[in-house]
Coordinates of C-alpha atoms and ligand atoms in Angstrom, one line a residue:
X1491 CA 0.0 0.0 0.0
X1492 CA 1.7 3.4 -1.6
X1493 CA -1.4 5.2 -1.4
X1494 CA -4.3 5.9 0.8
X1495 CA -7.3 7.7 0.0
X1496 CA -9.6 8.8 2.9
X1497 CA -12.9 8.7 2.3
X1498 CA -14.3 10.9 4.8
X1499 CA -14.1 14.6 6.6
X1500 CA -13.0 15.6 10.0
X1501 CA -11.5 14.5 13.0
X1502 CA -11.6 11.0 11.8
X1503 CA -9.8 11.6 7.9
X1504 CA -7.1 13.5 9.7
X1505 CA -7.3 10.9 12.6
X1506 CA -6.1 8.3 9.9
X1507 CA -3.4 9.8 7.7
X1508 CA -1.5 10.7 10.9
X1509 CA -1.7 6.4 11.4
X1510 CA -0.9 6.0 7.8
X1511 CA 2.2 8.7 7.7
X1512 CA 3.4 7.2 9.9
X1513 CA 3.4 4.2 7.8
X1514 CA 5.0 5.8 5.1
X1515 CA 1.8 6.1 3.3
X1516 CA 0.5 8.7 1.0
X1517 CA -2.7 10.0 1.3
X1518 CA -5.2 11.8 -0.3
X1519 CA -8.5 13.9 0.8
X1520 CA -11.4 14.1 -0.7
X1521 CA -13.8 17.6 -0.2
X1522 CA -17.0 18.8 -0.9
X1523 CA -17.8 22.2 -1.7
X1524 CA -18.6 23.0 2.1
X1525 CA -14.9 21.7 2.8
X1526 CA -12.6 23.8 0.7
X1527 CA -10.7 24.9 3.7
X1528 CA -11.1 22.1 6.3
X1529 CA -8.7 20.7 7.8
X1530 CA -8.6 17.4 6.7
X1531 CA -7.7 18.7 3.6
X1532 CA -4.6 20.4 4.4
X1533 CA -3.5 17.6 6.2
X1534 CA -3.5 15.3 3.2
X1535 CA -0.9 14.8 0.8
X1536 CA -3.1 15.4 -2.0
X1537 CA -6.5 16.4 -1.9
X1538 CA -9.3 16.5 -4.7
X1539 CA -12.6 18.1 -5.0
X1540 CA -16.1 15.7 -5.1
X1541 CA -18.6 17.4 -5.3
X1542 CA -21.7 19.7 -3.8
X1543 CA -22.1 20.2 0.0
X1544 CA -24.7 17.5 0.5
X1545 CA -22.8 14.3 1.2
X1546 CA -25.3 12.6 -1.4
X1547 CA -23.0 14.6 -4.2
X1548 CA -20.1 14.0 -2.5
X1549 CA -19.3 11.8 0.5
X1550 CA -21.7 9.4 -0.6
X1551 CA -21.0 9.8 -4.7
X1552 CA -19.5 6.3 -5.0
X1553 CA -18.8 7.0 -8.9
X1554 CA -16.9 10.1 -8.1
X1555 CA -14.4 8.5 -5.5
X1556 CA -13.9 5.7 -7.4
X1557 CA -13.2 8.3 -10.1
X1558 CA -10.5 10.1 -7.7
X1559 CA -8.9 7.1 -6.5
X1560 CA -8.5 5.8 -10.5
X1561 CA -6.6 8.8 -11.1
X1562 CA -4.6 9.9 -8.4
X1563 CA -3.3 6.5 -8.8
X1564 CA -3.9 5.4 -4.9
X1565 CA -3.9 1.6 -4.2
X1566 CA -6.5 1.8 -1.1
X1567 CA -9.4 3.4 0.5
X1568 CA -10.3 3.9 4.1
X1569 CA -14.0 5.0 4.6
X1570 CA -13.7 6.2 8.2
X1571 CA -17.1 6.0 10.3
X1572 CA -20.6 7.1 8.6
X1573 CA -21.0 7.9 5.3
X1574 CA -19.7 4.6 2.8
X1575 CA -18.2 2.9 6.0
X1576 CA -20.8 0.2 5.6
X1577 CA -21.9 0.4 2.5
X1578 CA -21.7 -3.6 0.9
X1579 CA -22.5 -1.9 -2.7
X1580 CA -19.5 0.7 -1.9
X1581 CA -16.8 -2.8 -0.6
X1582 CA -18.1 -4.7 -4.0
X1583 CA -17.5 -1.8 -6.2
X1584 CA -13.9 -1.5 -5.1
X1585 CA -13.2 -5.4 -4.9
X1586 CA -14.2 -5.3 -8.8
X1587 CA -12.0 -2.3 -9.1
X1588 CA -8.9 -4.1 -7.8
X1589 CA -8.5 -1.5 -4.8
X1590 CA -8.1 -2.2 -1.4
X1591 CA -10.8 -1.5 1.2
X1592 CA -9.1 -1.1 4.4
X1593 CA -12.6 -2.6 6.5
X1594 CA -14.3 -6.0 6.4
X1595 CA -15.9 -7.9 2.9
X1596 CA -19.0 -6.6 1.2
X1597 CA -20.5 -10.1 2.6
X1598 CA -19.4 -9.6 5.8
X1599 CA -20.9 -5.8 6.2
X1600 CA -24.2 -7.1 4.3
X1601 CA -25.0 -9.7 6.7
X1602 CA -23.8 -7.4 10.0
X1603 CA -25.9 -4.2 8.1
X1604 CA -28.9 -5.8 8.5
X1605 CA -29.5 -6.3 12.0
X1606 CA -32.1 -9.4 11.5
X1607 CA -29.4 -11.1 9.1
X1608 CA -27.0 -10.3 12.2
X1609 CA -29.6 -12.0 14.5
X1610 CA -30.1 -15.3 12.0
X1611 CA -25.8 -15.4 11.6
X1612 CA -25.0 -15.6 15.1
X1613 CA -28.0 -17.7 16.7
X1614 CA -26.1 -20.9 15.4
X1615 CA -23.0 -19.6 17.8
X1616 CA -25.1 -19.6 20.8
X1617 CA -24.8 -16.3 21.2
X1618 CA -27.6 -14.7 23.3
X1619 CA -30.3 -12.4 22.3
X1620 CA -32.9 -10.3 23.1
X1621 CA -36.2 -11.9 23.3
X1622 CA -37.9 -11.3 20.6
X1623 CA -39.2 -11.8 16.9
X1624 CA -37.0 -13.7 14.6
X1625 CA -37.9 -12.2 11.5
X1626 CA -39.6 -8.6 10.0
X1627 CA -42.8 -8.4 11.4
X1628 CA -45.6 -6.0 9.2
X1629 CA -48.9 -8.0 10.6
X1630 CA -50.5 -6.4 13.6
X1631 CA -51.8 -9.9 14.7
X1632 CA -48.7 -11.3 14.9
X1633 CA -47.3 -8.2 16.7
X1634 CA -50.1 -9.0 19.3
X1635 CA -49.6 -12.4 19.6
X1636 CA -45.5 -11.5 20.3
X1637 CA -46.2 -8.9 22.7
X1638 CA -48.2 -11.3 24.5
X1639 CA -45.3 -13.3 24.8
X1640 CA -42.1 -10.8 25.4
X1641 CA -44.9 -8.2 27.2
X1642 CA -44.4 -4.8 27.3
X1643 CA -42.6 -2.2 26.8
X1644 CA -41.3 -3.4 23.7
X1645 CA -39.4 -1.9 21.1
X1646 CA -39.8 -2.0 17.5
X1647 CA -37.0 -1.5 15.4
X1648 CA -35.9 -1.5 12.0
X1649 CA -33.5 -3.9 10.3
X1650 CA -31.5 -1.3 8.7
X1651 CA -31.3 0.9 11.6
X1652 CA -28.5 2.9 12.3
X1653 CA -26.8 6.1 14.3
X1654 CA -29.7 5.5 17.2
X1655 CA -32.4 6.0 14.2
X1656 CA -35.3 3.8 13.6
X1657 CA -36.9 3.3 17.0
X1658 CA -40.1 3.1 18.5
X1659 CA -41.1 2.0 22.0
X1660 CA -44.2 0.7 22.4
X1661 CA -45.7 0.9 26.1
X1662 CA -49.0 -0.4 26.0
X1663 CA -51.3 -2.8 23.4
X1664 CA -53.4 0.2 22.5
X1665 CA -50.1 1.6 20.9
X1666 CA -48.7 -1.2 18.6
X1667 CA -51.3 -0.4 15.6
X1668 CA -50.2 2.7 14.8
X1669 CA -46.4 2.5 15.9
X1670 CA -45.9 -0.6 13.9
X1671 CA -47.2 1.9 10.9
X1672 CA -45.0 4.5 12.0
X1673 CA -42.3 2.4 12.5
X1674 CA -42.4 0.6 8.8
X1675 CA -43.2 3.9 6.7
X1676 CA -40.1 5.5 8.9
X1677 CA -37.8 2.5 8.4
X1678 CA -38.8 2.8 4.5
X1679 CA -38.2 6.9 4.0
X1680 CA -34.9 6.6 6.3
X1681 CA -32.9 3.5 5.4
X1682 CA -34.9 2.3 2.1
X1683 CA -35.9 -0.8 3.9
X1684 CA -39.2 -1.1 5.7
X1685 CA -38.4 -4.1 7.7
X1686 CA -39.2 -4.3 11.5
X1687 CA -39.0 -6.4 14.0
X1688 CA -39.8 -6.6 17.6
X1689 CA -36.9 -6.9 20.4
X1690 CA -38.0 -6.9 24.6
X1691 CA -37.4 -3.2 25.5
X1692 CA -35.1 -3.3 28.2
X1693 CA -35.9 -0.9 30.9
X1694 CA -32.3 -0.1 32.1
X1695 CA -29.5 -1.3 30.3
X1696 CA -26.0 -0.7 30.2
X1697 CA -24.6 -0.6 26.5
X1698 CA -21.2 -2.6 26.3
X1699 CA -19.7 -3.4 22.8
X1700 CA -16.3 -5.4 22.5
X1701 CA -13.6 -4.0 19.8
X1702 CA -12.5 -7.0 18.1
X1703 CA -9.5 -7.2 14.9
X1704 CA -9.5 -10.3 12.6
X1705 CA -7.4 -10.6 10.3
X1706 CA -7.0 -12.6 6.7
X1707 CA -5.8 -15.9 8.2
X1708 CA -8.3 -16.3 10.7
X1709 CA -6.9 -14.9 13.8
X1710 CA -10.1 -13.0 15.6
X1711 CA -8.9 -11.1 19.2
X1712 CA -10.9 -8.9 21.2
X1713 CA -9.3 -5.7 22.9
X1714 CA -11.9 -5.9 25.6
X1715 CA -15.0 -3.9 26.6
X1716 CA -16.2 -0.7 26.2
X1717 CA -19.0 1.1 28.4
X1718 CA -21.1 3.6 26.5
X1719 CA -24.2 4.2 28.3
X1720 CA -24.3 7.5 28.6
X1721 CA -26.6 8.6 25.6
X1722 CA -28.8 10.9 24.4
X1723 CA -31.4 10.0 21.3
X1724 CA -29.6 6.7 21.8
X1725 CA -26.8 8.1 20.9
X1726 CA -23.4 8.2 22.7
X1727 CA -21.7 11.3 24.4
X1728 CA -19.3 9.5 27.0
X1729 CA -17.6 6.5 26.7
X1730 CA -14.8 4.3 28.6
X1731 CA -13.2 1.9 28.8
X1732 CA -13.1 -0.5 30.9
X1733 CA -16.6 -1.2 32.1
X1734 CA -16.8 -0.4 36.4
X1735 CA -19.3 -3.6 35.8
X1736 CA -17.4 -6.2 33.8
X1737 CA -15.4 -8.3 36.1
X1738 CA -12.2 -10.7 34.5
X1739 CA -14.4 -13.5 34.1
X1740 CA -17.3 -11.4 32.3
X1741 CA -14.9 -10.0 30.4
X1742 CA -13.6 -13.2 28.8
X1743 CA -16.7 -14.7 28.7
X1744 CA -18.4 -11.1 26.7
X1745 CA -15.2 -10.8 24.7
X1746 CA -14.9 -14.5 23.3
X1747 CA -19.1 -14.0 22.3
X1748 CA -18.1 -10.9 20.4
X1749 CA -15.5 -13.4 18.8
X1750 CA -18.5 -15.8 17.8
X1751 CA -20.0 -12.8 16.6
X1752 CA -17.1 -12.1 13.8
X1753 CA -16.9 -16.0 13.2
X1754 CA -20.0 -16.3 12.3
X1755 CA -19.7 -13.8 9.2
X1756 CA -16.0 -14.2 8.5
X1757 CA -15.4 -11.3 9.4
X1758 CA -11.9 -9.7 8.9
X1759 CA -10.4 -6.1 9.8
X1760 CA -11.4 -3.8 12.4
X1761 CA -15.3 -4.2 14.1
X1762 CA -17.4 -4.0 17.4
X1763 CA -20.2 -5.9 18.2
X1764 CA -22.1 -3.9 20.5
X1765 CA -24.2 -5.6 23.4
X1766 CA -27.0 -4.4 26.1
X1767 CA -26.9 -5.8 29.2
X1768 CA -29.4 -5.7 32.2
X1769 CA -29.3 -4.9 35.8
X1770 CA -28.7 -8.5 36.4
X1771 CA -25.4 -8.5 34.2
X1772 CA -27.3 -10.7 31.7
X1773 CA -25.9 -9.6 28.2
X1774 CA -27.5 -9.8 24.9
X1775 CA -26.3 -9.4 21.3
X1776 CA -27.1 -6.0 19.7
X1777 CA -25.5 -5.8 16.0
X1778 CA -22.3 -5.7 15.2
X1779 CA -20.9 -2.1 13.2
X1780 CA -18.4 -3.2 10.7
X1781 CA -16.0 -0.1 10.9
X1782 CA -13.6 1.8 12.9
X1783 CA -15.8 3.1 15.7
X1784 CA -16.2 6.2 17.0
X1785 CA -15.1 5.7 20.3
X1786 CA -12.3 3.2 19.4
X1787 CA -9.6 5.8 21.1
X1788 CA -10.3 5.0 24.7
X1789 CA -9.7 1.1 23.3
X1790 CA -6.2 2.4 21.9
X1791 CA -5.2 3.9 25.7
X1792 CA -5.9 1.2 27.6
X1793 CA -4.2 -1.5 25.1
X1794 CA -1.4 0.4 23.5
X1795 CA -2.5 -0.5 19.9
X1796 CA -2.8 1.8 17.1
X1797 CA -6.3 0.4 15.3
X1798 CA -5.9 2.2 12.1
X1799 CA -2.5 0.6 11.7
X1800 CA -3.7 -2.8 12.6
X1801 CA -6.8 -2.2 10.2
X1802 CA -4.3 -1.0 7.6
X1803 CA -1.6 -3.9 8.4
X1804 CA -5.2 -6.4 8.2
X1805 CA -5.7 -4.4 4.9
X1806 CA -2.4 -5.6 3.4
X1807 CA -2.7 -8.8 4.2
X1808 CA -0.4 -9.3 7.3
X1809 CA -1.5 -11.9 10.1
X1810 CA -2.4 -10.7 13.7
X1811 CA 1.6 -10.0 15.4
X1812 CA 0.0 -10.4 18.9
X1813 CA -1.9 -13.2 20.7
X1814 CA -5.1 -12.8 23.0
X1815 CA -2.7 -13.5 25.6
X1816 CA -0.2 -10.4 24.7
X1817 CA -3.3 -7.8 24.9
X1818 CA -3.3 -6.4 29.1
X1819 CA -5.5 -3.4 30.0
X1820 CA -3.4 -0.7 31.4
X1821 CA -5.4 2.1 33.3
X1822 CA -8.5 3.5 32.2
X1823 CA -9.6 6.0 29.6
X1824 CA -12.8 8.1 28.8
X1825 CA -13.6 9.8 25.9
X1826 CA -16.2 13.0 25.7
X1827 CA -17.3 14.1 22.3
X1828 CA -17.5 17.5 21.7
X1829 CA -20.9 18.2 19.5
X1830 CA -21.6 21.8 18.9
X1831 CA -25.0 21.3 20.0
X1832 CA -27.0 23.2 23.1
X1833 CA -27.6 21.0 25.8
X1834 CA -29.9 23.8 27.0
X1835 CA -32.0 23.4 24.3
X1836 CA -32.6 19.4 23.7
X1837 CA -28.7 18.9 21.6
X1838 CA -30.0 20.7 18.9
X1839 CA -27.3 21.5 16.6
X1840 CA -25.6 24.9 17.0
X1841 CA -23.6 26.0 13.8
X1842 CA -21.6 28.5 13.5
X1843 CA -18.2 30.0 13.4
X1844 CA -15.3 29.1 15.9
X1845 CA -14.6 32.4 17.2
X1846 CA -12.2 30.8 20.1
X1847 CA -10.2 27.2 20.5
X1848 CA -8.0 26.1 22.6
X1849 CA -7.1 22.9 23.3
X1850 CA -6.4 21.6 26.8
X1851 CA -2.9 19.7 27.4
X1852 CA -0.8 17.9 29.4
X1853 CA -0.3 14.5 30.5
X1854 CA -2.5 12.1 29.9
X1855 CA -4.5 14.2 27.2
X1856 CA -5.6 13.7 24.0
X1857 CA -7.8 15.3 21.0
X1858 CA -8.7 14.1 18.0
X1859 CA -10.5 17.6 16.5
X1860 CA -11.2 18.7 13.1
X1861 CA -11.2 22.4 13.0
X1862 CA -8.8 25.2 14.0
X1863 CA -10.2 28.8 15.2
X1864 CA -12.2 30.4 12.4
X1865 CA -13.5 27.8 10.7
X1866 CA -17.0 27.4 10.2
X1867 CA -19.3 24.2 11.3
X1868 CA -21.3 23.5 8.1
X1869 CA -24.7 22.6 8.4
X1870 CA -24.5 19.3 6.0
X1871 CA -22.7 16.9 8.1
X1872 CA -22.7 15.4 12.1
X1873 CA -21.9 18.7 14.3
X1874 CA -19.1 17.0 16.1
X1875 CA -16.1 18.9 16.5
X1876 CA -13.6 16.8 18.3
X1877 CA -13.4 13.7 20.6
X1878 CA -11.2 14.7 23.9
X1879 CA -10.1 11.6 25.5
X1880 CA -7.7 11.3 28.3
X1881 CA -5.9 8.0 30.0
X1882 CA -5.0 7.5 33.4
X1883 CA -4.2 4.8 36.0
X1884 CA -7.4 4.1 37.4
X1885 CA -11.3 5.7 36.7
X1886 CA -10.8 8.0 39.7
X1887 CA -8.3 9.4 38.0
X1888 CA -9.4 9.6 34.3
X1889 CA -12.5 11.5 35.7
X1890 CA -10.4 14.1 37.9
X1891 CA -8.7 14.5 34.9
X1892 CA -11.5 14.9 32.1
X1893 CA -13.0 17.5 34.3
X1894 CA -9.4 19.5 34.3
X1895 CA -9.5 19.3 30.6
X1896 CA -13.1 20.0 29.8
X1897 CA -12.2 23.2 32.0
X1898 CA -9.3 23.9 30.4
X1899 CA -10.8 23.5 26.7
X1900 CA -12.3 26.8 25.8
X1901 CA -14.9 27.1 22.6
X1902 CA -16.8 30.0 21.7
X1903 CA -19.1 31.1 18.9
X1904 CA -21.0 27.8 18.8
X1905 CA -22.2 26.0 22.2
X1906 CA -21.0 22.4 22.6
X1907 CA -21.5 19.7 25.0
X1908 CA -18.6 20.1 26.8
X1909 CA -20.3 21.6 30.1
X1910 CA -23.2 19.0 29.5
X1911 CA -19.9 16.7 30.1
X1912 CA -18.6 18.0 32.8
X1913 CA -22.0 18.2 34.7
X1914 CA -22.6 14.0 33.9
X1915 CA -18.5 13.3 35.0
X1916 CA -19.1 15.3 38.2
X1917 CA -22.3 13.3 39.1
X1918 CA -22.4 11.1 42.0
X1919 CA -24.4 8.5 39.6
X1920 CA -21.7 8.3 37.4
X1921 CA -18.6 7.7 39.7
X1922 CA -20.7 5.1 41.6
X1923 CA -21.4 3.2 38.3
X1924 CA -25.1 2.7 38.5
X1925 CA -26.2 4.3 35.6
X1926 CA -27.9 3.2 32.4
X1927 CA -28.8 4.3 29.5
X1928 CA -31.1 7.0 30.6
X1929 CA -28.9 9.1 32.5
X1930 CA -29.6 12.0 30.5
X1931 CA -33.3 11.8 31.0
X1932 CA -33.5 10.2 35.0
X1933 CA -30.6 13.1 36.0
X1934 CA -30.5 16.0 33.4
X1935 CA -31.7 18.8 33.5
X1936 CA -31.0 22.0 31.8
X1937 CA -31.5 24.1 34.4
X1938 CA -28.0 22.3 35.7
X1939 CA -25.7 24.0 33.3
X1940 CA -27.9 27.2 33.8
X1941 CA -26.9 27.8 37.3
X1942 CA -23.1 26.9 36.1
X1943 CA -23.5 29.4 33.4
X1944 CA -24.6 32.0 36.1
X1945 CA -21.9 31.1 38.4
X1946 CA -19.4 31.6 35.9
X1947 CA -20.9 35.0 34.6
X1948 CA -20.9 36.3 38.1
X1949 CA -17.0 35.4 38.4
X1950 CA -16.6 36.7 34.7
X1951 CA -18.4 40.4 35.9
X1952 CA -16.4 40.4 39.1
X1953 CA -13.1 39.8 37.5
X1954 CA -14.0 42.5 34.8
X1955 CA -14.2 44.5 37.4
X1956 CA -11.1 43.7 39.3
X1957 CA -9.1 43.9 36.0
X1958 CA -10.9 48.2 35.6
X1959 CA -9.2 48.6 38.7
X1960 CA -5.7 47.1 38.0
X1961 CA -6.6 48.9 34.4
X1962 CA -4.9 45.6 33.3
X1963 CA -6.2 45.0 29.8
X1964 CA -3.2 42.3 28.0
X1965 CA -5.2 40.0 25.8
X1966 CA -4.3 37.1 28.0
X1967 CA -6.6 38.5 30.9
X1968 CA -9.0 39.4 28.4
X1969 CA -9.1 35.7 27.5
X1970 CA -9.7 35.1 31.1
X1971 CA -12.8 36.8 31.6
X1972 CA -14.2 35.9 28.7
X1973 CA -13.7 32.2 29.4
X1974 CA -14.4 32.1 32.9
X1975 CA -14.0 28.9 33.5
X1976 CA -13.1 27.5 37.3
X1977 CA -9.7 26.7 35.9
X1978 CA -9.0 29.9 34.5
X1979 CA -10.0 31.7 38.2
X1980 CA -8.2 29.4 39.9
X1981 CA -5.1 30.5 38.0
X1982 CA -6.0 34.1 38.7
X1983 CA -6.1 33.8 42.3
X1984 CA -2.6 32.4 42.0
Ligands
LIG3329 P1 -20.7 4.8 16.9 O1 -21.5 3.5 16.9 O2 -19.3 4.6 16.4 O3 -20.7 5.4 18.2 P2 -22.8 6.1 15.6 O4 -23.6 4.8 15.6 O5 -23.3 7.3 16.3 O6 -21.3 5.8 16.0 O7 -22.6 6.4 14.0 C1 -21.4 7.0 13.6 C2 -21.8 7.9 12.5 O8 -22.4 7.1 11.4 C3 -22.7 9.0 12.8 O9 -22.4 10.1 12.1 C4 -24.1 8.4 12.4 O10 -25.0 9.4 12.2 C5 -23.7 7.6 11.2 N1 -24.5 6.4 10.9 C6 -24.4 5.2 11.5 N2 -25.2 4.3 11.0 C7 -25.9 4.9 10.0 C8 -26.9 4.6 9.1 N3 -27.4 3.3 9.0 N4 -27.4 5.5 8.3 C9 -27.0 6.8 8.3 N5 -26.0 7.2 9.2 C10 -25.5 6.3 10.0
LIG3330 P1 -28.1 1.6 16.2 O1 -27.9 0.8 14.9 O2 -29.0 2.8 15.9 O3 -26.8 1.9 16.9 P2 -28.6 -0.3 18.3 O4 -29.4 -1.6 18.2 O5 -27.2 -0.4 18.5 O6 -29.0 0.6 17.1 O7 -29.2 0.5 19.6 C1 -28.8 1.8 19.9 C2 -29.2 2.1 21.3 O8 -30.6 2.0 21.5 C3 -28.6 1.2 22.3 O9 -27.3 1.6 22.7 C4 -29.5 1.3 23.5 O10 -29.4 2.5 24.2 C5 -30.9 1.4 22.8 N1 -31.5 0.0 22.6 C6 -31.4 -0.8 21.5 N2 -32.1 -1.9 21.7 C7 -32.6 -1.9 23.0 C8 -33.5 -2.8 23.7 N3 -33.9 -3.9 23.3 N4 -33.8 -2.3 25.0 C9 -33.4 -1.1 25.4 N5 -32.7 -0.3 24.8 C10 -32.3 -0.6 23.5
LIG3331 MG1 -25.5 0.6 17.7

């Protein structure tokens, strides 16, 4: 592999030419019009525009990279997370094309894409799932005669469901007419596939998913657990690894299912197969995403291995250089991801121009971003600006530390989640561990971040004041006033 052509935007295209430079790889960008100066094209080698803003022109123009890569002459592609990450039709194209997809097989992502052809691969592995229907389910009778069965609530989902989309819980009989409707002309407008079925909602579940690697010779490892409950729109904001609630023994026991999981679909390269487990530590199989996660950083701390290079090494054909018995957890890691959204306002995106940025630092810190000061969020694609993730020896820690960083990170012109972060680390729910996935809606409430807000103001108005008196106007304190973060006083009072 000479050359590698990123497929994606953002923190995660620049997250993997910094892997594959250090490879001695090329690589090449790929923009929309929205992207012209982003960063992920100046961190490229080469970079070549696609298309229109919306991703359908550009991101998702399958033609049109396959174009690119023809001509720049690269030998590989790596698709990221989101957009033609699991796209089967995407995998076969460049198979056909003689170019390396640095991900699993178009087989392997078309039986894992559809989360009842997930369900039918894996049941012959004894691997456990929710109780529920085994097939698509469109007849209201049947529905009935399942609930019966499973009881409420239940959840319908759809088959090609993805990014915490395509969900309807269903509390009561009366309901399940008219969500079942809703639920199969929603599946149908969003994915293009109006199969649903029915799963057992359960009522308060911890979402664990296991990172495994597989490579072409049939090694399969898993790099342990990952605890991502903290959501909102079943979506996750905070993640860590380990899980406060996976024991050794669990761990082996979850991470050789998740190894099932990948045997039962061949599956090679890079993948996680995400589980939900109840309050009684009973775990069931959710689906399996047949990419390079989001959140696979805090996997990287706490095991030392670079992912993108293993995917990439995977990629080129090269078996597995490390055992199950070589991978040891050291310390702990979180991740928070840093949407411009307004927590205050439901996480409704809030676009706009980056008018401060800076990062926090020191030991144990790291950020995978995608912006500088100045640039613009654009409205077109998911309004995540960076991941912050820090590493330390134990979860005590790793929390004290997050909360240094979030206060240390200072973004203006757009709001992000970052003191939406800070609240949930600082919660006495989340140090003990027994949360689930609704912390957000059981122990959030705007109002939280409100009072902080005020707080900080008050601090901001006083020091304003102090610094008319010491008529000390440098545009470091002016920084400081404007921020007015704890760490920032803190330093003041020095
Ligand atoms: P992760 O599972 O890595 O935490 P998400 O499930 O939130 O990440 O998805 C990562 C990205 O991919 C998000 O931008 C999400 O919107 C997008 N995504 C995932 N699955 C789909 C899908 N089936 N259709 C459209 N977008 C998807
Ligand atoms: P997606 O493809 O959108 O990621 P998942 O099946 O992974 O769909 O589910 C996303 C989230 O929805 C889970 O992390 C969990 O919070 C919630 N969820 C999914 N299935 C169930 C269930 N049976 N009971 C309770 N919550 C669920
Ligand atoms: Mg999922």
């Amino acid at each position: 592999m000479k050359k590698l052509l990123v497929a994606n935007r953002g923190e995660i295209a620049i997250r993997i030419m910094r892997s594959a430079r250090e490879m001695g790889i090329r690589t090449v960008a790929v923009y929309s019009e929205a992207d012209r100066l982003s960063r992920h094209v100046l961190c490229a080698d080469e970079a070549y525009l696609i298309g229109p803003a919306a991703s359908a022109q550009s991101y998702l123009n399958v033609d049109k990279i396959i174009e690119v890569i023809k001509t720049c002459g690269a030998d590989a592609v790596h698709p990221g997370y989101g957009f033609l990450s699991e796209n089967a039709t995407f995998a076969r194209r460049c198979k056909k094309e003689g170019i390396t997809l640095v991900g699993p097989s178009p087989e392997a992502m078309e039986v894992m894409g559809s989360k009842l052809a997930a369900k039918e691969a894996v049941k012959k592995f004894n691997v456990p799932l929710v109780p529920g229907t085994e097939g698509a389910v469109s007849d209201l009778n049947e529905a009935k005669s399942v609930a019966k069965e499973i009881g409420f609530p239940l959840l319908i989902k759809a088959s090609a469901g993805g990014g915490g989309k395509g969900m309807r819980i269903v509390e009561k009989e009366e309901e399940l007419e008219e969500m079942l409707k809703l639920a199969m002309s929603e599946a149908k407008n969003a994915f293009g596939d109006s199969s649903v079925f029915i799963e057992r909602y359960i009522t308060s579940p911890k979402h664990i998913e296991v990172q495994i690697l597989g490579d072409q010779h049939g090694n399969i490892v898993y790099l342990f657990e990952r605890e991502c409950s903290i959501q909102r729109r079943h979506q996750k904001v905070i993640e860590e690894a380990p899980s406060m609630v996976v024991n050794d023994k669990l761990r082996k026991e979850i991470g050789e299912c998740a190894v099932m999981v990948a045997k039962s679909c061949g599956y090679t390269n890079a993948g996680t197969v995400e589980f939900i487990m109840d309050e009684s530590k009973n775990y069931f199989f959710l689906e399996m995403n047949t990419r390079l996660q989001v959140e696979h950083p805090v996997t990287e701390m706490i095991t030392g291995k670079d992912l993108v290079k293993e995917q990439i090494k995977i990629a080129r054909g090269e078996a597995l250089s490390f055992t199950q018995e070589d991978l040891k957890i050291n310390g702990h890691a979180i991740e928070v991801r840093v949407y411009a959204e307004d927590p205050m306002n439901n996480f409704l995106p809030d676009i706009g121009t980056i008018e401060q940025y800076i990062r926090p630092d020191g030991i144990g810190i790291r950020v995978d971003d995608g912006y500088v000061q100045g640039d613009s969020i654009p409205i077109y694609y998911d309004p995540m600006i960076s991941k912050l993730i820090v590493h330390a020896p134990n979860r005590n820690e790793a929390i004290e530390r997050m909360i240094r960083a979030i206060e240390e990170y200072q973004i203006q012109g757009v709001k992000t989640t970052l003191a939406f972060c800070k609240m949930v680390l600082d919660h006495k729910v989340f140090r003990n561990g027994k949360f689930d996935t609704h912390f957000v809606k059981n122990h959030f409430k705007p109002e939280m971040l409100q009072s902080a807000d005020s707080d900080e103001m008050e601090m901001a108005a006083l020091l304003a004041a102090f610094m008319q008196q010491n008529k000390s106007t440098s545009p470091q304190t002016k920084g400081l006033v404007a921020s007015g973060s704890n760490w920032k006083k803190n330093r003041l009072q020095d």
